[in-house]
Structure formats: structure tokens, C-alpha cells
mmCIF file of C-alpha atoms in Angstrom:
data_model
loop_
_atom_site.group_PDB
_atom_site.id
_atom_site.type_symbol
_atom_site.label_atom_id
_atom_site.label_comp_id
_atom_site.label_asym_id
_atom_site.label_seq_id
_atom_site.Cartn_x
_atom_site.Cartn_y
_atom_site.Cartn_z
ATOM 1 C CA UNK A 1 0.005 0.287 0.291
ATOM 2 C CA UNK A 2 0.998 3.355 -0.886
ATOM 3 C CA UNK A 3 0.111 6.725 0.561
ATOM 4 C CA UNK A 4 -1.016 9.562 -2.036
ATOM 5 C CA UNK A 5 3.060 10.538 -2.517
ATOM 6 C CA UNK A 6 3.471 6.741 -3.926
ATOM 7 C CA UNK A 7 5.560 6.157 -0.914
ATOM 8 C CA UNK A 8 4.976 2.220 0.099
ATOM 9 C CA UNK A 9 3.265 1.808 3.834
ATOM 10 C CA UNK A 10 3.266 -1.390 4.455
ATOM 11 C CA UNK A 11 3.095 -5.298 2.222
ATOM 12 C CA UNK A 12 1.044 -8.100 2.186
ATOM 13 C CA UNK A 13 2.883 -11.464 1.118
ATOM 14 C CA UNK A 14 1.740 -14.832 2.610
ATOM 15 C CA UNK A 15 0.242 -14.666 5.821
ATOM 16 C CA UNK A 16 3.080 -12.114 6.904
ATOM 17 C CA UNK A 17 2.482 -8.264 6.791
ATOM 18 C CA UNK A 18 5.746 -6.065 6.552
ATOM 19 C CA UNK A 19 5.122 -2.414 7.993
ATOM 20 C CA UNK A 20 7.286 0.892 8.016
ATOM 21 C CA UNK A 21 7.356 2.452 11.331
ATOM 22 C CA UNK A 22 9.372 5.181 13.787
ATOM 23 C CA UNK A 23 12.198 3.244 15.805
ATOM 24 C CA UNK A 24 10.053 2.983 19.212
ATOM 25 C CA UNK A 25 7.010 1.345 17.339
ATOM 26 C CA UNK A 26 9.591 -0.516 15.392
ATOM 27 C CA UNK A 27 10.602 -2.282 19.237
ATOM 28 C CA UNK A 28 7.216 -2.802 20.488
ATOM 29 C CA UNK A 29 6.255 -4.346 17.117
ATOM 30 C CA UNK A 30 8.970 -6.425 16.872
ATOM 31 C CA UNK A 31 8.026 -8.116 20.158
ATOM 32 C CA UNK A 32 4.898 -8.984 19.528
ATOM 33 C CA UNK A 33 3.671 -13.218 18.800
ATOM 34 C CA UNK A 34 5.402 -13.800 15.183
ATOM 35 C CA UNK A 35 6.937 -10.451 15.204
ATOM 36 C CA UNK A 36 10.364 -9.582 13.821
ATOM 37 C CA UNK A 37 12.893 -7.860 11.612
ATOM 38 C CA UNK A 38 12.058 -7.665 7.451
ATOM 39 C CA UNK A 39 14.566 -9.363 5.708
ATOM 40 C CA UNK A 40 13.628 -9.623 1.716
ATOM 41 C CA UNK A 41 17.096 -12.117 1.653
ATOM 42 C CA UNK A 42 17.955 -13.983 4.469
ATOM 43 C CA UNK A 43 20.533 -11.822 6.768
ATOM 44 C CA UNK A 44 19.587 -8.348 5.266
ATOM 45 C CA UNK A 45 17.462 -6.511 7.520
ATOM 46 C CA UNK A 46 15.520 -3.450 6.309
ATOM 47 C CA UNK A 47 16.113 -0.757 8.753
ATOM 48 C CA UNK A 48 12.404 0.770 9.765
ATOM 49 C CA UNK A 49 10.506 -2.280 8.679
ATOM 50 C CA UNK A 50 8.574 -5.234 10.732
ATOM 51 C CA UNK A 51 7.518 -8.187 9.573
ATOM 52 C CA UNK A 52 4.125 -9.068 11.924
ATOM 53 C CA UNK A 53 2.413 -13.155 11.434
ATOM 54 C CA UNK A 54 -1.173 -13.678 11.292
ATOM 55 C CA UNK A 55 -0.284 -14.979 15.268
ATOM 56 C CA UNK A 56 -0.760 -10.794 15.666
ATOM 57 C CA UNK A 57 -3.075 -10.151 12.905
ATOM 58 C CA UNK A 58 -5.416 -8.013 15.343
ATOM 59 C CA UNK A 59 -2.586 -5.367 15.622
ATOM 60 C CA UNK A 60 -2.208 -5.126 11.449
ATOM 61 C CA UNK A 61 -4.691 -2.465 11.408
ATOM 62 C CA UNK A 62 -3.430 0.044 13.613
ATOM 63 C CA UNK A 63 0.097 -0.999 12.682
ATOM 64 C CA UNK A 64 -1.299 0.450 9.074
ATOM 65 C CA UNK A 65 -2.100 3.544 11.003
ATOM 66 C CA UNK A 66 0.947 4.387 12.612
ATOM 67 C CA UNK A 67 2.701 3.388 9.313
ATOM 68 C CA UNK A 68 0.434 6.305 7.098
ATOM 69 C CA UNK A 69 1.002 8.951 10.404
ATOM 70 C CA UNK A 70 4.942 7.919 10.242
ATOM 71 C CA UNK A 71 5.264 7.828 6.644
ATOM 72 C CA UNK A 72 3.482 11.126 6.053
ATOM 73 C CA UNK A 73 5.684 12.811 9.273
ATOM 74 C CA UNK A 74 8.498 11.957 7.332
ATOM 75 C CA UNK A 75 7.199 13.288 3.333
ATOM 76 C CA UNK A 76 8.473 16.463 2.447
ATOM 77 C CA UNK A 77 5.675 18.927 1.759
ATOM 78 C CA UNK A 78 5.525 19.602 -2.415
ATOM 79 C CA UNK A 79 7.691 15.958 -2.824
ATOM 80 C CA UNK A 80 6.762 15.072 -6.726
ATOM 81 C CA UNK A 81 3.796 12.450 -6.886
ATOM 82 C CA UNK A 82 4.282 9.428 -7.997
ATOM 83 C CA UNK A 83 1.742 6.468 -9.140
ATOM 84 C CA UNK A 84 2.146 2.987 -7.335
ATOM 85 C CA UNK A 85 3.151 0.083 -9.581
ATOM 86 C CA UNK A 86 0.932 -1.450 -12.010
ATOM 87 C CA UNK A 87 -0.612 -4.892 -10.936
ATOM 88 C CA UNK A 88 0.525 -7.681 -13.118
#
């Protein structure tokens, strides 16, 4: 999911949701059941991202709202709008 400026907020892949969060919320989310660092390649964690399995699915919506608030706070005003990639 992208914010209105095209910045990625969260990703659903299989039974895992991945969120971009600020450090305080990130550390709390990592402690949730099924929480951990997002590693698109084993051993290569992406900073600022956490993945949460269906074990904590009830937390997905609040985490998505936190991701939107965070990304909105770091996106500079007047940044160029990017289009979301086309679905294949």
C-alpha cells in the first residue's frame, strides 16, 4: 500500500504483513507474537521495517495507521507524486 505521494507503507506477502514504522513503534511491534525484522534476503534486514505474522493479525490495522502517520510525517511537503506500480 502506498500513501498519496507513492511512498510504500506496508506489504502483505502470504501470511505476513510488513510495516514501515518509527523506531519506538518498530521495537514494540518486533515483540509481538509473530513479529520480527523484515529480511527480503536472509540476513539482510531492512531498517525501519518489521514483519508481523497472522499470530498478531488483530494488530495489523493499528500498525497500518501508525505506518501512514509515520510516512506522512517524513514525506516532505510538495514532494513529487509517484504512481503506484501497475499490477501484473
